[in-house]
Coordinates of C-alpha atoms and ligand atoms in Angstrom, one line a residue:
M1 CA 58.0 139.4 132.7
T2 CA 58.1 135.6 132.8
R3 CA 59.3 134.1 136.0
H4 CA 62.2 131.6 135.8
Y5 CA 62.8 128.8 138.2
D6 CA 65.2 125.8 138.0
P7 CA 63.7 123.1 140.1
R8 CA 65.4 121.1 142.8
K9 CA 68.0 123.4 144.3
R10 CA 69.8 122.7 147.6
I11 CA 69.0 125.8 149.7
L12 CA 70.3 126.9 153.0
V13 CA 67.9 128.8 155.2
T14 CA 69.5 130.4 158.3
G15 CA 67.0 131.2 161.0
G16 CA 64.8 128.5 159.5
A17 CA 63.3 127.4 162.8
G18 CA 61.9 130.9 163.3
F19 CA 58.5 132.4 162.3
L20 CA 59.4 133.5 158.8
G21 CA 62.0 130.9 158.1
S22 CA 59.8 127.9 158.8
H23 CA 57.1 129.2 156.4
L24 CA 59.8 129.8 153.8
I25 CA 61.0 126.2 154.2
D26 CA 57.5 124.9 153.8
R27 CA 57.2 126.7 150.4
L28 CA 60.7 125.6 149.2
L29 CA 60.0 122.0 150.1
A30 CA 56.6 122.1 148.5
R31 CA 58.1 123.2 145.1
G32 CA 60.7 120.4 145.2
D33 CA 63.8 122.0 146.7
E34 CA 66.2 120.4 149.2
V35 CA 66.5 122.5 152.3
V36 CA 69.1 122.8 155.0
C37 CA 68.0 124.8 158.0
A38 CA 70.7 126.3 160.2
D39 CA 69.5 127.7 163.5
N40 CA 70.7 128.1 167.0
L41 CA 67.2 128.0 168.4
F42 CA 67.6 131.3 170.3
T43 CA 64.1 132.5 169.4
G44 CA 63.1 129.7 167.0
A45 CA 61.4 126.6 168.1
K46 CA 61.7 122.9 167.1
R47 CA 57.9 123.0 167.1
N48 CA 58.0 125.2 163.9
I49 CA 59.8 122.5 162.0
E50 CA 58.8 119.3 163.7
H51 CA 56.4 118.4 160.9
L52 CA 59.4 118.2 158.7
H53 CA 61.3 115.7 160.9
D54 CA 61.0 112.8 158.5
H55 CA 60.9 114.8 155.3
P56 CA 63.5 113.3 152.9
R57 CA 64.6 116.7 151.5
F58 CA 64.9 118.5 154.8
E59 CA 67.9 118.7 157.2
F60 CA 68.3 120.6 160.4
I61 CA 71.7 121.8 161.7
R62 CA 72.0 123.4 165.1
H63 CA 74.4 126.3 164.3
D64 CA 75.1 129.8 165.3
V65 CA 75.8 132.0 162.3
T66 CA 78.4 134.1 164.1
F67 CA 80.6 131.0 163.4
P68 CA 81.6 129.9 159.9
L69 CA 79.6 127.2 158.3
Y70 CA 81.1 124.7 155.8
I71 CA 78.4 123.3 153.5
E72 CA 77.5 122.9 149.8
V73 CA 74.4 124.6 148.6
D74 CA 73.1 126.5 145.5
Q75 CA 71.3 129.3 147.3
I76 CA 71.2 131.0 150.7
Y77 CA 68.5 132.8 152.5
N78 CA 70.0 134.6 155.5
L79 CA 67.2 135.1 158.1
A80 CA 69.0 134.3 161.3
C81 CA 68.5 137.2 163.8
P82 CA 66.0 137.8 166.7
A83 CA 63.4 140.1 165.3
S84 CA 61.3 141.2 168.3
P85 CA 62.5 144.1 170.4
I86 CA 62.5 142.2 173.7
H87 CA 64.5 139.4 172.1
Y88 CA 67.0 141.5 170.3
Q89 CA 67.5 143.8 173.3
H90 CA 68.0 140.8 175.6
D91 CA 71.7 140.4 174.5
P92 CA 72.3 143.5 172.3
V93 CA 76.0 142.6 171.7
Q94 CA 75.0 139.2 170.4
T95 CA 72.3 140.8 168.2
T96 CA 74.9 143.0 166.4
K97 CA 77.2 140.0 166.1
T98 CA 74.5 137.9 164.6
S99 CA 73.7 140.5 162.0
V100 CA 77.3 141.5 161.2
H101 CA 79.4 138.4 161.8
G102 CA 76.5 136.3 160.5
A103 CA 76.4 138.4 157.3
I104 CA 80.2 138.1 156.9
N105 CA 80.1 134.3 157.4
M106 CA 77.2 133.7 155.0
L107 CA 78.6 136.1 152.4
G108 CA 81.9 134.3 152.6
L109 CA 80.1 131.0 152.1
A110 CA 78.1 132.4 149.1
K111 CA 81.4 133.8 147.6
R112 CA 83.1 130.4 147.8
L113 CA 80.1 128.6 146.3
K114 CA 79.2 131.4 143.8
A115 CA 75.7 131.1 145.3
R116 CA 72.9 133.6 145.2
I117 CA 72.2 135.0 148.7
F118 CA 69.1 136.7 150.1
Q119 CA 69.3 139.0 153.1
A120 CA 66.3 139.5 155.4
S121 CA 66.7 143.2 156.1
T122 CA 64.1 145.4 157.8
S123 CA 62.1 148.6 157.7
E124 CA 64.1 149.4 160.9
V125 CA 66.9 150.6 158.6
Y126 CA 64.6 153.7 158.2
G127 CA 64.5 154.2 162.0
D128 CA 61.9 156.7 163.0
P129 CA 61.2 157.8 159.5
A130 CA 60.9 161.5 158.5
V131 CA 59.7 160.4 155.0
H132 CA 56.3 158.7 154.7
P133 CA 55.6 156.3 153.2
Q134 CA 59.1 154.9 153.1
T135 CA 60.7 154.4 149.7
E136 CA 63.9 152.5 149.2
S137 CA 65.8 155.7 148.3
Y138 CA 65.2 157.1 151.8
W139 CA 68.4 156.8 153.9
G140 CA 66.6 156.7 157.2
N141 CA 66.6 158.4 160.6
V142 CA 68.3 155.9 163.0
N143 CA 69.7 156.6 166.5
P144 CA 73.1 154.9 166.5
I145 CA 73.3 154.6 170.4
G146 CA 69.8 153.8 171.6
P147 CA 68.2 150.5 172.8
R148 CA 67.1 149.6 169.2
S149 CA 70.5 150.4 167.6
C150 CA 71.9 146.9 168.1
Y151 CA 69.2 145.7 165.7
D152 CA 68.9 148.7 163.4
E153 CA 72.6 149.4 162.9
G154 CA 73.4 145.7 162.8
K155 CA 71.0 145.3 159.9
R156 CA 72.3 148.5 158.2
C157 CA 75.8 147.2 158.4
A158 CA 74.7 143.9 157.0
E159 CA 73.2 145.7 154.0
T160 CA 76.6 147.5 153.6
L161 CA 78.4 144.2 153.6
F162 CA 76.0 142.7 151.1
F163 CA 76.4 145.6 148.7
D164 CA 80.2 145.6 149.1
Y165 CA 80.4 141.9 148.3
H166 CA 78.1 142.6 145.3
R167 CA 80.4 145.4 144.0
Q168 CA 83.7 143.9 145.0
H169 CA 83.1 140.2 144.4
R170 CA 80.2 140.4 141.9
L171 CA 78.2 138.3 144.3
D172 CA 74.5 137.8 143.3
I173 CA 72.7 139.4 146.3
R174 CA 69.0 140.1 147.0
V175 CA 68.3 142.5 149.9
A176 CA 64.7 142.7 151.0
R177 CA 63.5 145.3 153.6
I178 CA 60.7 143.5 155.5
F179 CA 57.9 145.5 157.2
N180 CA 56.0 144.2 160.2
T181 CA 54.8 140.7 159.3
Y182 CA 52.5 138.5 161.4
G183 CA 50.8 135.1 161.2
P184 CA 50.8 131.6 162.6
R185 CA 54.1 130.4 164.3
M186 CA 54.9 133.8 165.7
H187 CA 56.4 133.2 169.2
P188 CA 53.5 133.7 171.6
N189 CA 55.6 135.5 174.1
D190 CA 58.0 137.5 172.0
G191 CA 56.4 140.8 172.7
R192 CA 55.5 141.8 169.2
V193 CA 52.3 143.7 169.0
V194 CA 50.1 141.3 167.0
S195 CA 51.0 138.3 169.1
N196 CA 50.9 140.2 172.3
F197 CA 47.4 141.6 171.7
I198 CA 46.0 138.3 170.5
V199 CA 47.4 136.3 173.4
Q200 CA 46.3 138.9 175.9
A201 CA 42.8 139.0 174.3
L202 CA 42.5 135.2 174.3
K203 CA 43.6 134.9 177.9
G204 CA 41.3 137.8 179.0
E205 CA 44.3 139.8 180.2
D206 CA 44.8 143.5 179.8
I207 CA 45.8 144.7 176.4
T208 CA 48.9 146.8 176.7
I209 CA 49.1 149.7 174.4
Y210 CA 52.4 151.5 174.6
G211 CA 52.0 155.3 174.7
E212 CA 48.7 156.7 173.3
G213 CA 48.5 154.1 170.6
Q214 CA 48.6 156.7 167.8
Q215 CA 51.9 155.3 166.4
T216 CA 51.3 153.4 163.1
R217 CA 52.5 150.2 161.6
S218 CA 51.6 148.4 158.4
F219 CA 51.0 144.7 158.9
C220 CA 51.7 142.0 156.3
F221 CA 50.4 138.5 156.5
V222 CA 53.2 135.9 156.3
D223 CA 52.1 134.1 153.1
D224 CA 52.2 137.3 151.1
L225 CA 55.7 138.1 152.4
I226 CA 57.1 134.6 151.5
E227 CA 55.6 134.9 148.0
G228 CA 57.6 138.1 147.7
F229 CA 60.8 136.4 148.9
L230 CA 60.5 133.7 146.3
R231 CA 59.7 136.0 143.4
F232 CA 62.7 138.2 144.3
M233 CA 65.1 135.3 144.7
D234 CA 63.9 133.8 141.4
L235 CA 64.6 136.9 139.4
P236 CA 67.2 135.9 136.9
K237 CA 70.7 137.5 136.9
A238 CA 71.5 140.2 134.4
Q239 CA 73.5 137.8 132.1
D240 CA 70.4 135.5 132.0
G241 CA 68.4 138.3 130.5
G242 CA 66.8 139.4 133.7
P243 CA 67.1 142.7 135.6
G244 CA 69.5 141.1 138.1
F245 CA 68.4 143.6 140.7
P246 CA 70.2 143.3 144.0
G247 CA 67.7 145.4 145.9
P248 CA 67.0 146.8 148.3
I249 CA 63.2 146.3 147.9
N250 CA 60.5 146.9 150.4
L251 CA 58.2 144.0 151.1
G252 CA 55.2 144.6 153.3
N253 CA 51.5 145.5 153.2
P254 CA 50.9 149.2 152.8
G255 CA 47.6 149.1 154.8
E256 CA 48.5 151.4 157.7
F257 CA 46.8 151.2 161.2
T258 CA 47.4 152.9 164.5
I259 CA 48.2 150.5 167.3
A260 CA 44.9 151.6 169.0
Q261 CA 43.0 150.5 165.9
L262 CA 44.8 147.2 166.0
A263 CA 43.8 146.7 169.6
H264 CA 40.2 147.3 168.8
K265 CA 40.2 144.9 165.9
V266 CA 41.7 142.2 168.0
I267 CA 39.1 142.7 170.8
Q268 CA 36.3 142.6 168.3
Q269 CA 37.5 139.6 166.4
T270 CA 38.2 137.5 169.6
G271 CA 35.1 138.7 171.3
S272 CA 37.3 139.3 174.3
R273 CA 36.4 141.2 177.5
S274 CA 40.0 142.4 177.9
R275 CA 40.5 146.0 179.0
I276 CA 42.9 148.3 177.2
V277 CA 45.6 149.7 179.4
H278 CA 48.4 152.1 178.6
R279 CA 52.1 151.6 179.3
P280 CA 55.1 153.9 178.6
L281 CA 56.2 154.2 175.0
P282 CA 59.6 152.5 174.7
A283 CA 62.6 154.8 173.7
D284 CA 63.0 155.5 170.0
D285 CA 59.7 153.7 169.1
P286 CA 59.0 154.8 165.5
M287 CA 55.9 156.9 165.2
Q288 CA 54.9 155.9 161.7
R289 CA 55.7 153.2 159.2
R290 CA 54.3 152.3 155.8
P291 CA 56.1 150.7 152.9
D292 CA 56.0 152.1 149.4
I293 CA 55.9 148.9 147.5
S294 CA 56.0 150.2 143.9
R295 CA 59.4 148.9 143.3
A296 CA 58.5 145.4 144.4
G297 CA 55.3 145.5 142.2
E298 CA 57.3 146.5 139.1
L299 CA 60.1 144.0 139.6
L300 CA 58.2 141.0 140.9
D301 CA 55.5 140.5 138.4
G302 CA 52.9 142.7 140.0
W303 CA 53.5 141.3 143.5
K304 CA 51.2 142.8 146.1
P305 CA 49.8 141.5 149.4
Q306 CA 46.5 139.6 148.9
V307 CA 45.5 139.0 152.6
Q308 CA 44.2 142.1 154.4
L309 CA 44.4 142.7 158.1
D310 CA 40.9 141.4 159.1
E311 CA 41.4 138.1 157.3
G312 CA 45.0 137.7 158.4
L313 CA 44.1 138.4 162.1
Q314 CA 41.4 135.7 161.9
L315 CA 43.9 133.1 160.7
T316 CA 46.4 134.2 163.4
I317 CA 43.8 134.2 166.2
A318 CA 42.8 130.6 165.2
Y319 CA 46.5 129.6 165.5
F320 CA 47.0 131.1 168.9
D321 CA 43.7 129.7 170.1
R322 CA 44.9 126.2 169.3
L323 CA 48.3 126.8 170.7
L324 CA 46.9 128.1 174.0
S325 CA 44.4 125.3 174.3
E326 CA 47.3 122.8 173.9
G327 CA 49.2 124.6 176.6
S328 CA 52.3 125.1 174.4
A329 CA 53.0 128.7 175.0
T330 CA 56.5 129.0 176.5
P331 CA 57.7 131.7 179.0
H332 CA 59.1 135.1 178.1
I333 CA 62.7 135.9 177.6
Q334 CA 63.0 138.9 179.9
A335 CA 64.4 142.1 178.5
A336 CA 67.9 142.9 179.8
Ligands
NAD401 P1 62.2 134.8 164.6 O1 62.9 135.3 165.9 O2 61.0 134.0 164.7 O3 63.3 134.0 163.8 C1 64.7 134.3 163.8 C2 65.4 132.9 163.8 O4 66.8 133.2 163.8 C3 65.1 132.1 165.0 O5 64.8 130.8 164.7 C4 66.4 132.1 165.9 O6 66.6 131.0 166.7 C5 67.4 132.3 164.8 N1 68.7 132.9 165.2 C6 68.8 134.0 166.0 N2 70.1 134.2 166.2 C7 70.8 133.2 165.5 C8 72.2 132.9 165.4 N3 73.1 133.7 165.9 N4 72.5 131.8 164.6 C9 71.6 131.0 164.1 N5 70.2 131.3 164.2 C10 69.9 132.4 164.9 O7 62.0 136.1 163.7 P2 61.3 136.3 162.3 O8 60.2 137.2 162.5 O9 61.1 134.9 161.7 O10 62.5 137.1 161.5 C11 63.3 136.4 160.6 C12 64.2 137.4 159.9 O11 63.4 138.4 159.3 C13 65.1 138.2 160.9 O12 66.3 138.4 160.3 C14 64.4 139.5 161.1 O13 65.3 140.5 161.4 C15 63.7 139.7 159.7 N6 62.6 140.6 159.8 C16 61.4 140.1 160.3 C17 60.3 141.0 160.4 C18 58.9 140.5 160.9 O14 58.0 141.3 161.0 N7 58.7 139.3 161.2 C19 60.4 142.3 160.0 C20 61.6 142.8 159.5 C21 62.7 141.9 159.4
UDP402 N1 53.3 147.8 171.1 C1 52.2 148.0 172.0 N2 51.9 147.0 172.9 C2 52.5 145.8 172.9 C3 53.6 145.6 172.0 C4 53.9 146.6 171.1 O1 51.6 149.1 172.0 O2 52.2 145.0 173.8 C5 53.6 148.8 170.1 C6 55.1 149.2 170.1 O3 55.4 150.2 171.0 C7 55.2 149.7 168.7 C8 54.2 148.8 167.9 O4 53.3 148.3 168.8 O5 54.8 151.0 168.6 C9 54.9 147.6 167.1 O6 55.7 147.0 168.0 P1 56.5 145.6 167.6 O7 57.3 145.3 168.8 O8 55.5 144.6 167.2 O9 57.3 146.0 166.4 P2 58.3 147.2 166.0 O10 58.2 148.3 167.0 O11 59.6 146.6 165.8 O12 57.7 147.6 164.7

């Protein structure tokens, strides 16, 4: 399949000052697009986009997606939502609002503009999965009333809204279910496992494994993920001769590791003397997670992750090492 791309679009990226959003914006600008980043800076940081300050094709708007946005663009990537458990549990009502009202507002905008719209969904829609690895046809195993529900159910409801706008209003949607992704520009104190372990190891602090560390995750390096976003978004619509596939598609790296294995890799790669300590396993923490990425491979020109965990960790460790030596790590948002 040949990929098709019309250069120089005006593209809105919500959540563009965050970890994934800022990498996405770099790629869009590098290929010639104009980018508007809308972000309320809840978990994002100006630092992630400060290198774009004087870029002639970049614009930042401080905006909360739970309110409507009036703007003219050709495409929308909707990434606005805190992604780490301590951030999304900090104000759970706001998290659900961000996913649900944010989706309604961005879908309304896309409908008025007849613009293609991408949704950053998540492997959390599968909850604590009883099917392994997870295929897109699996409906999931989600607790609707637990501490993770504000995120999981918010993202599930957003998917529902995307597919209803697609069916009801013929909106051109692209829904990607993202599995754990890591890399430079993760928030150093956001509590996600890769950033936590690396920062702890570099500071010589205890490495905190929750539970026995036998739960698994599959870790995707950010560059691979963003390549998947762009290929998915660039698939032509059905009337242009393409598959016009709305999704959902899984995007992630199928390499699966226990959390204990990750801790050992980080210790080894940093040469740290940190000790491993165990802390209680949070409620509803999924026991296993691995994407089946066959659908993405078939649709997206053979897309598959190129950076494996050892190499990706090296790049991420180098980033945090620089960040810590500059003293730019900011304090925790405490869980509610
Ligand atoms: P992040 O926290 O670094 O970025 C999220 C961005 O959204 C931040 O810049 C934040 O300030 C902004 N934001 C939050 N609430 C907002 C609101 N109401 N209005 C406007 N902006 C708001 O997280 P990330 O890892 O970059 O995640 C980006 C998206 O990808 C999220 O939607 C997340 O759910 C999804 N996702 C990420 C992963 C991952 O492993 N990184 C996995 C699955 C899904
Ligand atoms: N985890 C851990 N120690 C930490 C942070 C996380 O053992 O310091 C575990 C967490 O319990 C979960 C896994 O690592 O089993 C991944 O956690 P993360 O918050 O990165 O993502 P998610 O649970 O949303 O996949």
